Amino acid sequence: MKNRLQDIIKGDRTLWVVLLVLSLASILIVYSATGRLAYREADGHTAHYLLRHSFFIALGFGVMLFLVNVVPVKFYSLIAPSLLVVTIILLVLAFIQYRLTGKATPRSLDLKFISFQPAELAKISLVMFGAKMLASRQKSKEELSKAFWWVIGASTLVCGIISLGNISTAGVIFMGMMGLMFVARVPFKLMGLTVLGGVALASTMYFAAPILPHSFGRIQTFKQRIDDHLFGDKDAEEGTTQADYAKLAIFEGGLIGKGPGGSDVSNYMEAAYNDFIYAIFVEEYGVGGGIAIVLLYLIFLFRGVAIVRASTRTFPAFLVTGLVLIYAIQAFVNMSVSTGLMPVTGQPLPWISMGGTSLVFTAAGFGLILSVSYLNKQNKLTEEEQSETAVVVNVPDEDQELK
């Protein structure tokens, strides 16, 4: 039985353990944080969202196991351009659907039989495309400069469409791509110009928001949330805001927390099971539990670095770099919002916040990382076998030495 599990669970074992622990923490806290939602949407059946979330967690592990056992890493390089085109089409369709139906935001695409956020697919497809472009142009600075324009063009297009419905997600993805290009040794001049361009764009959005029409609602929301964080939320004068509830949850959790299921604040928060789930976790498991979650994401980041360092080829290394950076940045943003370090924004905590198809896409990203770690181990074993063969071939025959 043990050998069978070892044959199936391939790749970095530490990363598997981290994902398993995060899964257990996710199931516990989602069950606790969805009580209000269950009474409102599921006729009071509090186990409804527990079973739903557990199903998607299990499905996510199935996706990871499939990718690491069946799909070769080189396949991702082959499909990268096509998958990026599909992603852009889906993002555009989501925006068109939003304009035609009058939905609140163009984040999700409803295909009747399934509804999902194309931005989750964009995290994977854009990294795959960027890794392919940068990996194939490492011979000179001139080639890297050409790759930069391909990657920055694709990133600007994809993140620009995503920003129409979710500026923070666009920012997270773009920062991850910037980190990828930095690791890929893109010339500092080009990186510096991109940073300056990003600062100029953010400043323009902030100062132009008051004079823009209501059709530019996300830009106005962008400015409003920064102002609320810097100068105080005017809504707090009339009642308790979500950010206030998050701070209250962390305060009431103290050092040791209220224990599993002990959260009171989750009964009053709209996003207790998603954007502010970290605050509810601290309320129930204390500051120690919150630190443990931070450490798990740090281990995830460090294992990603180890996988990159062990890679013998550039595409797998860049693939892991981009994905690890995006998920690590996303986790940092979520926890920073919950603790009041950053303006309020809608970023779920990877692999902990409640989700459906978003969990499956996140699992696919983890599956790619694990596939590269398994490929590294295979390459290492092959090198060792070749080294042993070479030693055996070079050993002189005893009879010949005596002669």
Short mmCIF file of C-alpha atoms in Angstrom, two decimals:
data_model
loop_
_atom_site.label_atom_id
_atom_site.label_comp_id
_atom_site.label_asym_id
_atom_site.label_seq_id
_atom_site.Cartn_x
_atom_site.Cartn_y
_atom_site.Cartn_z
CA MET A 1 0.00 0.00 0.00
CA LYS A 2 2.82 2.37 0.92
CA ASN A 3 4.63 1.64 -2.35
CA ARG A 4 1.42 2.27 -4.30
CA LEU A 5 1.00 5.69 -2.68
CA GLN A 6 4.63 6.53 -3.42
CA ASP A 7 4.09 5.56 -7.05
CA ILE A 8 1.07 7.87 -7.32
CA ILE A 9 2.07 10.81 -5.11
CA LYS A 10 5.02 12.03 -7.13
CA GLY A 11 6.99 15.21 -6.86
CA ASP A 12 8.08 17.31 -3.89
CA ARG A 13 6.84 15.54 -0.73
CA THR A 14 7.16 18.64 1.43
CA LEU A 15 4.90 20.53 -0.96
CA TRP A 16 2.34 17.72 -0.82
CA VAL A 17 2.35 17.92 2.99
CA VAL A 18 1.90 21.71 2.90
CA LEU A 19 -1.08 21.38 0.56
CA LEU A 20 -2.60 18.66 2.74
CA VAL A 21 -2.31 20.78 5.90
CA LEU A 22 -3.74 23.82 4.10
CA SER A 23 -6.63 21.63 2.91
CA LEU A 24 -7.46 20.50 6.43
CA ALA A 25 -7.30 24.08 7.69
CA SER A 26 -9.51 25.16 4.79
CA ILE A 27 -12.20 22.56 5.44
CA LEU A 28 -12.34 23.43 9.15
CA ILE A 29 -12.55 27.19 8.71
CA VAL A 30 -14.94 27.13 5.72
CA TYR A 31 -17.38 24.99 7.73
CA SER A 32 -17.19 27.48 10.57
CA ALA A 33 -17.39 30.61 8.41
CA THR A 34 -20.34 29.60 6.22
CA GLY A 35 -22.96 29.32 8.96
CA ARG A 36 -24.69 32.56 8.00
CA LEU A 37 -24.48 31.75 4.31
CA ALA A 38 -25.97 28.29 4.90
CA TYR A 39 -28.99 29.70 6.71
CA ARG A 40 -29.51 32.28 3.96
CA GLU A 41 -28.87 30.15 0.86
CA ALA A 42 -29.17 26.48 1.91
CA ASP A 43 -32.23 26.42 4.19
CA GLY A 44 -30.07 26.21 7.27
CA HIS A 45 -28.19 23.08 6.23
CA THR A 46 -24.79 24.02 7.64
CA ALA A 47 -23.14 20.91 6.17
CA HIS A 48 -24.06 21.96 2.62
CA TYR A 49 -21.03 24.16 2.05
CA LEU A 50 -18.77 21.82 4.00
CA LEU A 51 -19.61 18.97 1.61
CA ARG A 52 -19.39 21.24 -1.43
CA HIS A 53 -16.01 22.63 -0.43
CA SER A 54 -14.67 19.19 0.49
CA PHE A 55 -15.75 17.89 -2.91
CA PHE A 56 -13.81 20.61 -4.74
CA ILE A 57 -10.76 20.09 -2.52
CA ALA A 58 -10.85 16.36 -3.36
CA LEU A 59 -11.37 17.17 -7.05
CA GLY A 60 -8.38 19.51 -6.85
CA PHE A 61 -6.16 16.75 -5.50
CA GLY A 62 -7.40 14.54 -8.32
CA VAL A 63 -6.36 17.20 -10.84
CA MET A 64 -2.90 17.44 -9.24
CA LEU A 65 -2.42 13.68 -9.30
CA PHE A 66 -3.52 13.51 -12.94
CA LEU A 67 -1.14 16.25 -14.04
CA VAL A 68 1.88 14.92 -12.18
CA ASN A 69 1.31 11.32 -13.30
CA VAL A 70 0.04 11.69 -16.85
CA VAL A 71 0.92 15.00 -18.52
CA PRO A 72 4.60 15.63 -19.43
CA VAL A 73 6.00 19.08 -18.66
CA LYS A 74 7.00 19.71 -22.29
CA PHE A 75 3.31 19.52 -23.24
CA TYR A 76 2.69 22.83 -21.47
CA SER A 77 5.26 24.54 -23.67
CA LEU A 78 3.51 23.24 -26.78
CA ILE A 79 0.02 24.46 -25.81
CA ALA A 80 1.08 27.76 -24.21
CA PRO A 81 0.30 30.10 -27.17
CA SER A 82 -3.01 28.38 -27.96
CA LEU A 83 -4.11 28.37 -24.33
CA LEU A 84 -3.33 32.08 -24.02
CA VAL A 85 -5.51 32.82 -27.07
CA VAL A 86 -8.35 30.78 -25.54
CA THR A 87 -7.94 32.69 -22.27
CA ILE A 88 -8.17 36.06 -24.02
CA ILE A 89 -11.32 34.94 -25.87
CA LEU A 90 -12.91 33.81 -22.59
CA LEU A 91 -12.01 37.10 -20.89
CA VAL A 92 -13.59 39.06 -23.74
CA LEU A 93 -16.71 36.87 -23.64
CA ALA A 94 -17.04 37.49 -19.90
CA PHE A 95 -16.92 41.24 -20.52
CA ILE A 96 -19.47 41.04 -23.34
CA GLN A 97 -21.76 38.96 -21.14
CA TYR A 98 -21.40 41.56 -18.40
CA ARG A 99 -22.39 44.39 -20.77
CA LEU A 100 -25.37 42.47 -22.16
CA THR A 101 -26.77 41.13 -18.90
CA GLY A 102 -25.88 43.98 -16.55
CA LYS A 103 -24.06 41.80 -14.04
CA ALA A 104 -22.24 43.50 -11.17
CA THR A 105 -18.78 42.80 -12.62
CA PRO A 106 -17.31 40.92 -15.61
CA ARG A 107 -15.29 38.58 -13.37
CA SER A 108 -17.16 35.36 -14.13
CA LEU A 109 -18.31 33.72 -17.34
CA ASP A 110 -21.56 31.76 -17.20
CA LEU A 111 -21.68 29.01 -19.84
CA LYS A 112 -24.96 27.58 -18.45
CA PHE A 113 -23.42 24.20 -17.65
CA ILE A 114 -20.52 25.80 -15.75
CA SER A 115 -19.59 29.20 -14.37
CA PHE A 116 -15.98 30.20 -13.70
CA GLN A 117 -13.59 33.14 -13.59
CA PRO A 118 -11.36 33.30 -16.70
CA ALA A 119 -8.82 35.25 -14.61
CA GLU A 120 -7.98 32.00 -12.79
CA LEU A 121 -7.09 30.39 -16.09
CA ALA A 122 -5.14 33.51 -17.05
CA LYS A 123 -2.78 32.99 -14.10
CA ILE A 124 -1.70 29.69 -15.61
CA SER A 125 -1.83 30.41 -19.34
CA LEU A 126 0.01 33.74 -19.10
CA VAL A 127 2.80 32.20 -17.02
CA MET A 128 3.09 29.29 -19.47
CA PHE A 129 3.34 31.71 -22.39
CA GLY A 130 5.84 33.95 -20.60
CA ALA A 131 7.98 30.97 -19.58
CA LYS A 132 8.01 29.70 -23.18
CA MET A 133 8.97 33.08 -24.67
CA LEU A 134 11.70 33.79 -22.11
CA ALA A 135 13.11 30.26 -22.12
CA SER A 136 13.57 30.23 -25.89
CA ARG A 137 15.47 33.53 -25.95
CA GLN A 138 18.24 33.25 -23.38
CA LYS A 139 21.25 33.42 -25.69
CA SER A 140 21.68 37.20 -25.80
CA LYS A 141 20.32 40.48 -24.44
CA GLU A 142 18.86 41.26 -27.85
CA GLU A 143 16.80 38.06 -27.82
CA LEU A 144 15.71 38.71 -24.23
CA SER A 145 14.59 42.19 -25.23
CA LYS A 146 12.42 40.71 -27.98
CA ALA A 147 10.98 38.19 -25.50
CA PHE A 148 10.26 41.05 -23.09
CA TRP A 149 8.05 42.81 -25.62
CA TRP A 150 6.11 39.61 -26.29
CA VAL A 151 5.61 38.97 -22.58
CA ILE A 152 4.84 42.55 -21.60
CA GLY A 153 2.42 42.86 -24.51
CA ALA A 154 0.54 39.70 -23.56
CA SER A 155 0.57 40.66 -19.86
CA THR A 156 -0.74 44.16 -20.57
CA LEU A 157 -3.54 42.83 -22.77
CA VAL A 158 -4.64 40.08 -20.36
CA CYS A 159 -4.31 42.17 -17.20
CA GLY A 160 -5.99 45.11 -18.91
CA ILE A 161 -9.09 43.03 -19.65
CA ILE A 162 -9.09 41.53 -16.14
CA SER A 163 -8.82 45.01 -14.58
CA LEU A 164 -12.22 45.90 -16.03
CA GLY A 165 -13.70 43.69 -13.34
CA ASN A 166 -10.95 43.12 -10.80
CA ILE A 167 -8.02 45.52 -10.59
CA SER A 168 -6.37 43.70 -7.67
CA THR A 169 -6.26 40.37 -9.53
CA ALA A 170 -4.77 42.11 -12.55
CA GLY A 171 -2.15 43.66 -10.26
CA VAL A 172 -1.27 40.33 -8.64
CA ILE A 173 -0.81 38.62 -12.01
CA PHE A 174 1.22 41.52 -13.43
CA MET A 175 3.55 41.56 -10.39
CA GLY A 176 4.06 37.82 -10.78
CA MET A 177 5.00 38.30 -14.43
CA MET A 178 7.40 41.08 -13.49
CA GLY A 179 9.06 38.73 -11.01
CA LEU A 180 9.30 36.08 -13.72
CA MET A 181 11.02 38.48 -16.10
CA PHE A 182 13.42 39.55 -13.37
CA VAL A 183 14.42 35.91 -12.75
CA ALA A 184 14.74 35.42 -16.53
CA ARG A 185 17.38 38.21 -16.60
CA VAL A 186 15.44 40.69 -18.69
CA PRO A 187 17.57 43.88 -18.96
CA PHE A 188 17.10 46.22 -15.98
CA LYS A 189 16.46 49.15 -18.29
CA LEU A 190 13.32 47.51 -19.64
CA MET A 191 12.22 46.41 -16.17
CA GLY A 192 12.74 49.93 -14.82
CA LEU A 193 10.71 51.50 -17.60
CA THR A 194 7.89 49.03 -16.92
CA VAL A 195 7.88 49.89 -13.21
CA LEU A 196 7.77 53.61 -14.00
CA GLY A 197 4.96 53.00 -16.46
CA GLY A 198 3.01 51.06 -13.83
CA VAL A 199 3.43 53.82 -11.23
CA ALA A 200 2.36 56.44 -13.79
CA LEU A 201 -0.72 54.39 -14.72
CA ALA A 202 -1.76 53.87 -11.08
CA SER A 203 -1.29 57.58 -10.34
CA THR A 204 -3.33 58.57 -13.39
CA MET A 205 -6.15 56.20 -12.38
CA TYR A 206 -6.18 57.62 -8.84
CA PHE A 207 -6.24 61.31 -9.76
CA ALA A 208 -8.49 60.94 -12.79
CA ALA A 209 -11.16 58.88 -10.99
CA PRO A 210 -13.24 61.88 -9.75
CA ILE A 211 -13.73 63.26 -13.27
CA LEU A 212 -14.45 59.96 -15.00
CA PRO A 213 -18.07 58.84 -15.71
CA HIS A 214 -19.71 56.04 -13.73
CA SER A 215 -18.91 53.56 -16.51
CA PHE A 216 -15.36 53.60 -15.11
CA GLY A 217 -16.64 52.26 -11.81
CA ARG A 218 -13.68 49.99 -11.04
CA ILE A 219 -11.26 52.93 -11.24
CA GLN A 220 -13.44 54.92 -8.85
CA THR A 221 -13.56 51.92 -6.51
CA PHE A 222 -9.77 51.71 -6.76
CA LYS A 223 -9.44 55.33 -5.57
CA GLN A 224 -12.11 54.98 -2.91
CA ARG A 225 -10.45 51.99 -1.27
CA ILE A 226 -7.07 53.70 -1.17
CA ASP A 227 -8.67 56.78 0.39
CA ASP A 228 -10.54 54.66 2.94
CA HIS A 229 -7.29 52.98 3.94
CA LEU A 230 -5.29 56.21 4.20
CA PHE A 231 -7.88 58.64 5.58
CA GLY A 232 -10.50 56.40 7.15
CA ASP A 233 -13.68 54.86 5.80
CA LYS A 234 -16.66 57.22 5.95
CA ASP A 235 -18.97 54.19 6.08
CA ALA A 236 -17.40 53.32 9.46
CA GLU A 237 -19.11 56.40 10.92
CA GLU A 238 -22.52 54.90 10.12
CA GLY A 239 -21.75 51.27 10.97
CA THR A 240 -19.11 48.57 11.18
CA THR A 241 -17.37 47.80 7.87
CA GLN A 242 -15.96 44.47 6.71
CA ALA A 243 -12.45 45.71 7.50
CA ASP A 244 -13.57 46.63 11.02
CA TYR A 245 -15.05 43.17 11.52
CA ALA A 246 -11.77 41.61 10.38
CA LYS A 247 -9.79 43.61 12.93
CA LEU A 248 -12.34 42.72 15.59
CA ALA A 249 -12.01 39.02 14.76
CA ILE A 250 -8.22 39.14 15.11
CA PHE A 251 -8.51 41.09 18.38
CA GLU A 252 -11.00 38.62 19.86
CA GLY A 253 -8.88 35.67 18.77
CA GLY A 254 -5.97 36.76 20.95
CA LEU A 255 -3.06 34.38 21.37
CA ILE A 256 -4.87 31.06 21.53
CA GLY A 257 -8.20 31.75 19.80
CA LYS A 258 -11.75 30.72 20.60
CA GLY A 259 -11.37 27.20 19.26
CA PRO A 260 -12.87 25.44 16.22
CA GLY A 261 -16.34 26.76 15.42
CA GLY A 262 -16.05 29.50 18.04
CA SER A 263 -16.16 32.47 15.69
CA ASP A 264 -18.81 35.10 16.38
CA VAL A 265 -17.66 37.71 13.90
CA SER A 266 -18.27 35.40 10.92
CA ASN A 267 -21.99 35.72 11.62
CA TYR A 268 -21.84 39.39 10.65
CA MET A 269 -19.36 39.38 7.75
CA GLU A 270 -20.35 39.02 4.11
CA ALA A 271 -16.93 37.69 3.00
CA ALA A 272 -15.98 35.67 6.08
CA TYR A 273 -15.46 32.52 4.00
CA ASN A 274 -13.52 34.21 1.21
CA ASP A 275 -11.71 37.57 1.25
CA PHE A 276 -11.49 37.79 5.06
CA ILE A 277 -11.15 34.12 5.91
CA TYR A 278 -7.70 34.66 7.42
CA ALA A 279 -9.18 36.97 10.07
CA ILE A 280 -11.77 34.33 11.00
CA PHE A 281 -9.02 31.72 11.20
CA VAL A 282 -7.08 33.90 13.66
CA GLU A 283 -10.26 34.44 15.69
CA GLU A 284 -10.69 30.69 16.13
CA TYR A 285 -7.05 29.54 16.32
CA GLY A 286 -5.33 32.63 17.67
CA VAL A 287 -2.20 34.46 16.64
CA GLY A 288 -0.31 31.15 16.78
CA GLY A 289 -2.65 29.66 14.18
CA GLY A 290 -2.29 32.74 12.01
CA ILE A 291 1.52 32.50 12.18
CA ALA A 292 1.29 28.81 11.27
CA ILE A 293 -0.62 29.70 8.08
CA VAL A 294 2.00 32.31 7.18
CA LEU A 295 4.75 29.74 7.73
CA LEU A 296 2.99 27.24 5.46
CA TYR A 297 2.93 29.77 2.62
CA LEU A 298 6.58 30.62 3.28
CA ILE A 299 7.45 26.92 3.05
CA PHE A 300 5.51 26.80 -0.22
CA LEU A 301 7.58 29.75 -1.48
CA PHE A 302 10.89 28.26 -0.37
CA ARG A 303 10.09 24.86 -1.88
CA GLY A 304 9.27 26.65 -5.10
CA VAL A 305 12.71 28.27 -5.01
CA ALA A 306 14.29 24.85 -4.41
CA ILE A 307 12.40 23.36 -7.38
CA VAL A 308 13.57 26.21 -9.61
CA ARG A 309 17.20 25.77 -8.51
CA ALA A 310 17.02 22.03 -9.20
CA SER A 311 15.66 22.50 -12.71
CA THR A 312 18.08 21.76 -15.53
CA ARG A 313 15.98 23.46 -18.22
CA THR A 314 14.76 27.02 -18.40
CA PHE A 315 11.10 26.49 -19.33
CA PRO A 316 10.23 24.32 -16.28
CA ALA A 317 12.18 26.70 -14.03
CA PHE A 318 10.38 29.77 -15.36
CA LEU A 319 7.02 27.99 -15.22
CA VAL A 320 7.43 27.30 -11.50
CA THR A 321 8.80 30.79 -10.86
CA GLY A 322 5.76 32.54 -12.29
CA LEU A 323 3.16 30.32 -10.62
CA VAL A 324 4.81 30.34 -7.19
CA LEU A 325 5.16 34.12 -7.27
CA ILE A 326 1.53 34.71 -8.23
CA TYR A 327 0.12 32.41 -5.53
CA ALA A 328 2.53 33.74 -2.89
CA ILE A 329 1.69 37.37 -3.73
CA GLN A 330 -2.02 36.54 -3.67
CA ALA A 331 -1.69 34.97 -0.22
CA PHE A 332 0.29 37.97 1.07
CA VAL A 333 -2.36 40.40 -0.26
CA ASN A 334 -5.23 38.46 1.35
CA MET A 335 -3.55 38.28 4.75
CA SER A 336 -2.46 41.93 4.55
CA VAL A 337 -6.04 43.03 3.86
CA SER A 338 -7.37 40.97 6.78
CA THR A 339 -4.83 42.50 9.17
CA GLY A 340 -5.34 46.06 7.89
CA LEU A 341 -1.94 46.45 6.26
CA MET A 342 -3.41 47.04 2.79
CA PRO A 343 -6.59 48.59 1.36
CA VAL A 344 -9.57 46.27 1.13
CA THR A 345 -9.55 44.23 -2.06
CA GLY A 346 -11.13 41.00 -3.22
CA GLN A 347 -8.38 38.39 -3.17
CA PRO A 348 -9.13 34.88 -1.85
CA LEU A 349 -6.54 33.03 0.22
CA PRO A 350 -5.15 30.33 -2.14
CA TRP A 351 -6.33 26.82 -1.30
CA ILE A 352 -8.08 28.01 1.90
CA SER A 353 -10.88 30.37 0.86
CA MET A 354 -14.10 28.72 -0.22
CA GLY A 355 -14.39 28.25 -3.95
CA GLY A 356 -15.55 25.98 -6.71
CA THR A 357 -13.91 26.08 -10.10
CA SER A 358 -11.35 28.56 -8.72
CA LEU A 359 -10.04 25.77 -6.48
CA VAL A 360 -9.74 23.48 -9.50
CA PHE A 361 -7.70 26.07 -11.43
CA THR A 362 -5.50 26.65 -8.38
CA ALA A 363 -5.00 22.90 -8.11
CA ALA A 364 -3.94 22.85 -11.76
CA GLY A 365 -1.31 25.47 -10.97
CA PHE A 366 -0.04 23.39 -8.06
CA GLY A 367 -0.08 20.33 -10.31
CA LEU A 368 2.24 22.05 -12.77
CA ILE A 369 4.67 22.91 -9.95
CA LEU A 370 4.62 19.33 -8.67
CA SER A 371 5.13 18.00 -12.20
CA VAL A 372 8.31 20.05 -12.55
CA SER A 373 9.58 18.83 -9.18
CA TYR A 374 8.99 15.23 -10.30
CA LEU A 375 10.75 15.92 -13.59
CA ASN A 376 13.74 17.23 -11.63
CA LYS A 377 13.91 14.00 -9.64
CA GLN A 378 13.72 11.93 -12.83
CA ASN A 379 16.52 13.96 -14.41
CA LYS A 380 18.66 13.56 -11.29
CA LEU A 381 18.18 9.78 -11.27
CA THR A 382 19.06 9.62 -14.97
CA GLU A 383 22.25 11.61 -14.38
CA GLU A 384 23.23 9.34 -11.48
CA GLU A 385 22.63 6.22 -13.57
CA GLN A 386 24.69 7.64 -16.43
CA SER A 387 27.44 8.58 -14.00
CA GLU A 388 27.51 5.05 -12.53
CA THR A 389 27.59 3.54 -16.03
CA ALA A 390 30.51 5.76 -16.99
CA VAL A 391 32.43 4.70 -13.88
CA VAL A 392 31.86 1.02 -14.63
CA VAL A 393 32.99 1.46 -18.24
CA ASN A 394 36.18 3.25 -17.22
CA VAL A 395 37.25 0.69 -14.59
CA PRO A 396 40.28 -1.20 -16.02
CA ASP A 397 40.15 -4.96 -16.21
CA GLU A 398 42.27 -6.71 -13.50
CA ASP A 399 43.76 -9.19 -15.95
CA GLN A 400 44.85 -6.39 -18.27
CA GLU A 401 46.50 -4.56 -15.36
CA LEU A 402 48.42 -7.68 -14.37
CA LYS A 403 49.60 -8.17 -17.93
#
